Amino acid sequence: IELLVGRIGNRIEQRLRETAYLTRGLRITLTDERGEGHKADFHFEGGIEDFVTYLNENKDPIGRKVVFFEGESDEGQVEIAMQWNGSYQESVFSFANNINTHEGGTHLEGFKNALTRTINEYARRQGILKEKDENLTGDDVREGLTAVISVKLREPQFEGQTKTKLGNTEAKTVVQSVVFEQLRAWLESNPA
């Protein structure tokens, strides 16, 4: 039973940590009054930027700063934080209204499409990819990427029994717009 309680406690702590990252400035304190009285405090002024730093803490990050974008439309708000690292693994986490969308959805699809397209356009404009070269694939662009995509929609529509996949088509559009516009500007101002 102790092992089961330990696993549940770890999941609760993980969920509270995620919630604190997703809501910039929120402070959550968890106190276990049994036994030794374990206490955990979650407070992250940097929001999802701090989340990406936390996810990359045992990796070799490329670039000193986490790249952060945000935008808003009539449908809702978008925040994206990302940083590449020296690994080959992609670690992209998506959330809709603070719900972890493990199965992805339209917001993740919009992010992936816009990221690949924007990087390819930039590489062509800068001569990194020549005319004869094929475009980079999505897998190429996301290799070593750690990212957190968080959308807060007025009326989220989740798919499936577990409600861990976002179905709103407008989420794809707003995420693509934010990434196209803001990643392009970031790449132009940070050519190194």
GROMACS .gro file of C-alpha atoms in nm:
model
  192
    1ILE     CA    1   0.000   0.000   0.000
    2GLU     CA    2   0.287   0.241   0.077
    3LEU     CA    3   0.421   0.194  -0.277
    4LEU     CA    4   0.078   0.273  -0.424
    5VAL     CA    5   0.040   0.582  -0.205
    6GLY     CA    6   0.391   0.689  -0.308
    7ARG     CA    7   0.302   0.664  -0.679
    8ILE     CA    8  -0.019   0.859  -0.629
    9GLY     CA    9   0.170   1.123  -0.431
   10ASN     CA   10   0.429   1.152  -0.709
   11ARG     CA   11   0.155   1.195  -0.969
   12ILE     CA   12  -0.014   1.461  -0.757
   13GLU     CA   13   0.317   1.647  -0.717
   14GLN     CA   14   0.381   1.623  -1.093
   15ARG     CA   15   0.036   1.761  -1.172
   16LEU     CA   16   0.070   2.047  -0.924
   17ARG     CA   17   0.416   2.132  -1.063
   18GLU     CA   18   0.272   2.139  -1.419
   19THR     CA   19  -0.014   2.364  -1.307
   20ALA     CA   20   0.227   2.608  -1.141
   21TYR     CA   21   0.442   2.622  -1.457
   22LEU     CA   22   0.135   2.675  -1.677
   23THR     CA   23   0.004   2.960  -1.464
   24ARG     CA   24   0.286   3.212  -1.431
   25GLY     CA   25   0.317   3.343  -1.077
   26LEU     CA   26   0.082   3.089  -0.915
   27ARG     CA   27   0.209   2.939  -0.587
   28ILE     CA   28   0.094   2.592  -0.481
   29THR     CA   29   0.208   2.433  -0.155
   30LEU     CA   30   0.154   2.063  -0.090
   31THR     CA   31   0.198   1.934   0.266
   32ASP     CA   32   0.182   1.566   0.355
   33GLU     CA   33   0.099   1.565   0.725
   34ARG     CA   34   0.164   1.192   0.764
   35GLY     CA   35   0.496   1.074   0.903
   36GLU     CA   36   0.781   1.313   0.825
   37GLY     CA   37   0.553   1.583   0.689
   38HIS     CA   38   0.691   1.615   0.333
   39LYS     CA   39   0.628   1.962   0.193
   40ALA     CA   40   0.660   2.078  -0.167
   41ASP     CA   41   0.630   2.436  -0.289
   42PHE     CA   42   0.569   2.512  -0.657
   43HIS     CA   43   0.610   2.870  -0.780
   44PHE     CA   44   0.758   2.967  -1.118
   45GLU     CA   45   0.764   3.335  -1.215
   46GLY     CA   46   0.891   3.241  -1.561
   47GLY     CA   47   0.596   3.011  -1.633
   48ILE     CA   48   0.652   2.772  -1.922
   49GLU     CA   49   0.995   2.923  -1.990
   50ASP     CA   50   1.097   2.784  -1.650
   51PHE     CA   51   0.924   2.457  -1.745
   52VAL     CA   52   1.149   2.416  -2.051
   53THR     CA   53   1.456   2.502  -1.841
   54TYR     CA   54   1.348   2.234  -1.590
   55LEU     CA   55   1.295   1.977  -1.868
   56ASN     CA   56   1.640   2.055  -2.013
   57GLU     CA   57   1.829   2.069  -1.682
   58ASN     CA   58   2.008   1.734  -1.738
   59LYS     CA   59   2.066   1.799  -2.109
   60ASP     CA   60   2.310   2.018  -2.300
   61PRO     CA   61   2.095   2.317  -2.411
   62ILE     CA   62   2.179   2.491  -2.736
   63GLY     CA   63   2.156   2.866  -2.686
   64ARG     CA   64   2.151   3.044  -2.355
   65LYS     CA   65   1.786   3.147  -2.346
   66VAL     CA   66   1.460   2.967  -2.388
   67VAL     CA   67   1.267   3.103  -2.688
   68PHE     CA   68   0.924   3.227  -2.578
   69PHE     CA   69   0.625   3.344  -2.783
   70GLU     CA   70   0.274   3.441  -2.689
   71GLY     CA   71  -0.028   3.561  -2.877
   72GLU     CA   72  -0.398   3.612  -2.849
   73SER     CA   73  -0.700   3.596  -3.076
   74ASP     CA   74  -1.076   3.591  -3.032
   75GLU     CA   75  -1.051   3.215  -2.974
   76GLY     CA   76  -0.804   3.236  -2.685
   77GLN     CA   77  -0.440   3.268  -2.583
   78VAL     CA   78  -0.125   3.084  -2.687
   79GLU     CA   79   0.210   3.052  -2.509
   80ILE     CA   80   0.504   2.860  -2.653
   81ALA     CA   81   0.844   2.806  -2.498
   82MET     CA   82   1.118   2.604  -2.666
   83GLN     CA   83   1.488   2.530  -2.664
   84TRP     CA   84   1.698   2.282  -2.856
   85ASN     CA   85   1.953   2.061  -2.682
   86GLY     CA   86   2.232   1.828  -2.788
   87SER     CA   87   2.021   1.511  -2.768
   88TYR     CA   88   1.844   1.342  -3.057
   89GLN     CA   89   1.514   1.314  -2.872
   90GLU     CA   90   1.214   1.538  -2.925
   91SER     CA   91   1.032   1.637  -2.604
   92VAL     CA   92   0.725   1.842  -2.694
   93PHE     CA   93   0.446   1.878  -2.439
   94SER     CA   94   0.107   2.028  -2.519
   95PHE     CA   95  -0.162   2.162  -2.289
   96ALA     CA   96  -0.511   2.303  -2.343
   97ASN     CA   97  -0.666   2.499  -2.056
   98ASN     CA   98  -0.400   2.347  -1.827
   99ILE     CA   99  -0.500   1.991  -1.927
  100ASN     CA  100  -0.209   1.780  -2.048
  101THR     CA  101  -0.307   1.673  -2.399
  102HIS     CA  102  -0.091   1.358  -2.411
  103GLU     CA  103  -0.242   1.264  -2.745
  104GLY     CA  104  -0.173   1.608  -2.896
  105GLY     CA  105  -0.434   1.763  -3.115
  106THR     CA  106  -0.482   2.062  -3.339
  107HIS     CA  107  -0.261   2.299  -3.134
  108LEU     CA  108   0.033   2.058  -3.154
  109GLU     CA  109  -0.028   1.999  -3.523
  110GLY     CA  110  -0.028   2.375  -3.586
  111PHE     CA  111   0.297   2.414  -3.391
  112LYS     CA  112   0.476   2.137  -3.580
  113ASN     CA  113   0.361   2.259  -3.923
  114ALA     CA  114   0.451   2.622  -3.857
  115LEU     CA  115   0.788   2.536  -3.700
  116THR     CA  116   0.896   2.325  -3.998
  117ARG     CA  117   0.772   2.575  -4.254
  118THR     CA  118   0.928   2.876  -4.080
  119ILE     CA  119   1.269   2.707  -4.035
  120ASN     CA  120   1.272   2.596  -4.401
  121GLU     CA  121   1.177   2.944  -4.526
  122TYR     CA  122   1.447   3.103  -4.311
  123ALA     CA  123   1.710   2.849  -4.424
  124ARG     CA  124   1.628   2.921  -4.790
  125ARG     CA  125   1.636   3.301  -4.745
  126GLN     CA  126   1.971   3.282  -4.567
  127GLY     CA  127   2.121   3.042  -4.823
  128ILE     CA  128   2.162   2.765  -4.567
  129LEU     CA  129   1.949   2.545  -4.793
  130LYS     CA  130   2.041   2.581  -5.160
  131GLU     CA  131   1.796   2.556  -5.448
  132LYS     CA  132   1.890   2.193  -5.515
  133ASP     CA  133   1.858   2.093  -5.149
  134GLU     CA  134   1.543   1.926  -5.019
  135ASN     CA  135   1.352   2.092  -4.738
  136LEU     CA  136   1.419   1.980  -4.384
  137THR     CA  137   1.160   1.737  -4.253
  138GLY     CA  138   0.961   1.792  -3.936
  139ASP     CA  139   1.168   1.522  -3.764
  140ASP     CA  140   1.489   1.704  -3.863
  141VAL     CA  141   1.365   2.035  -3.726
  142ARG     CA  142   1.238   1.887  -3.398
  143GLU     CA  143   1.545   1.672  -3.325
  144GLY     CA  144   1.669   1.772  -2.980
  145LEU     CA  145   1.380   2.014  -2.928
  146THR     CA  146   1.219   2.061  -2.589
  147ALA     CA  147   0.898   2.264  -2.613
  148VAL     CA  148   0.584   2.341  -2.419
  149ILE     CA  149   0.272   2.457  -2.604
  150SER     CA  150  -0.008   2.595  -2.388
  151VAL     CA  151  -0.337   2.721  -2.525
  152LYS     CA  152  -0.620   2.863  -2.322
  153LEU     CA  153  -0.938   2.852  -2.527
  154ARG     CA  154  -1.278   2.996  -2.452
  155GLU     CA  155  -1.450   2.675  -2.560
  156PRO     CA  156  -1.210   2.380  -2.579
  157GLN     CA  157  -1.330   2.066  -2.755
  158PHE     CA  158  -1.156   1.748  -2.646
  159GLU     CA  159  -1.168   1.421  -2.835
  160GLY     CA  160  -1.177   1.064  -2.714
  161GLN     CA  161  -1.270   0.895  -2.389
  162THR     CA  162  -0.972   1.030  -2.193
  163LYS     CA  163  -1.013   1.391  -2.314
  164THR     CA  164  -0.637   1.422  -2.382
  165LYS     CA  165  -0.655   1.532  -2.746
  166LEU     CA  166  -0.765   1.881  -2.852
  167GLY     CA  167  -1.003   1.903  -3.148
  168ASN     CA  168  -1.055   2.280  -3.198
  169THR     CA  169  -0.957   2.373  -3.556
  170GLU     CA  170  -0.915   2.738  -3.454
  171ALA     CA  171  -0.639   2.632  -3.212
  172LYS     CA  172  -0.432   2.513  -3.509
  173THR     CA  173  -0.480   2.845  -3.687
  174VAL     CA  174  -0.390   3.067  -3.391
  175VAL     CA  175  -0.082   2.858  -3.299
  176GLN     CA  176   0.040   2.862  -3.661
  177SER     CA  177  -0.005   3.237  -3.679
  178VAL     CA  178   0.191   3.299  -3.358
  179VAL     CA  179   0.476   3.068  -3.462
  180PHE     CA  180   0.499   3.201  -3.821
  181GLU     CA  181   0.510   3.562  -3.710
  182GLN     CA  182   0.714   3.544  -3.392
  183LEU     CA  183   0.961   3.266  -3.478
  184ARG     CA  184   1.040   3.440  -3.807
  185ALA     CA  185   1.112   3.765  -3.618
  186TRP     CA  186   1.318   3.579  -3.356
  187LEU     CA  187   1.528   3.403  -3.622
  188GLU     CA  188   1.593   3.735  -3.800
  189SER     CA  189   1.709   3.903  -3.479
  190ASN     CA  190   1.914   3.600  -3.358
  191PRO     CA  191   2.101   3.472  -3.666
  192ALA     CA  192   2.371   3.292  -3.463
   0.00000   0.00000   0.00000
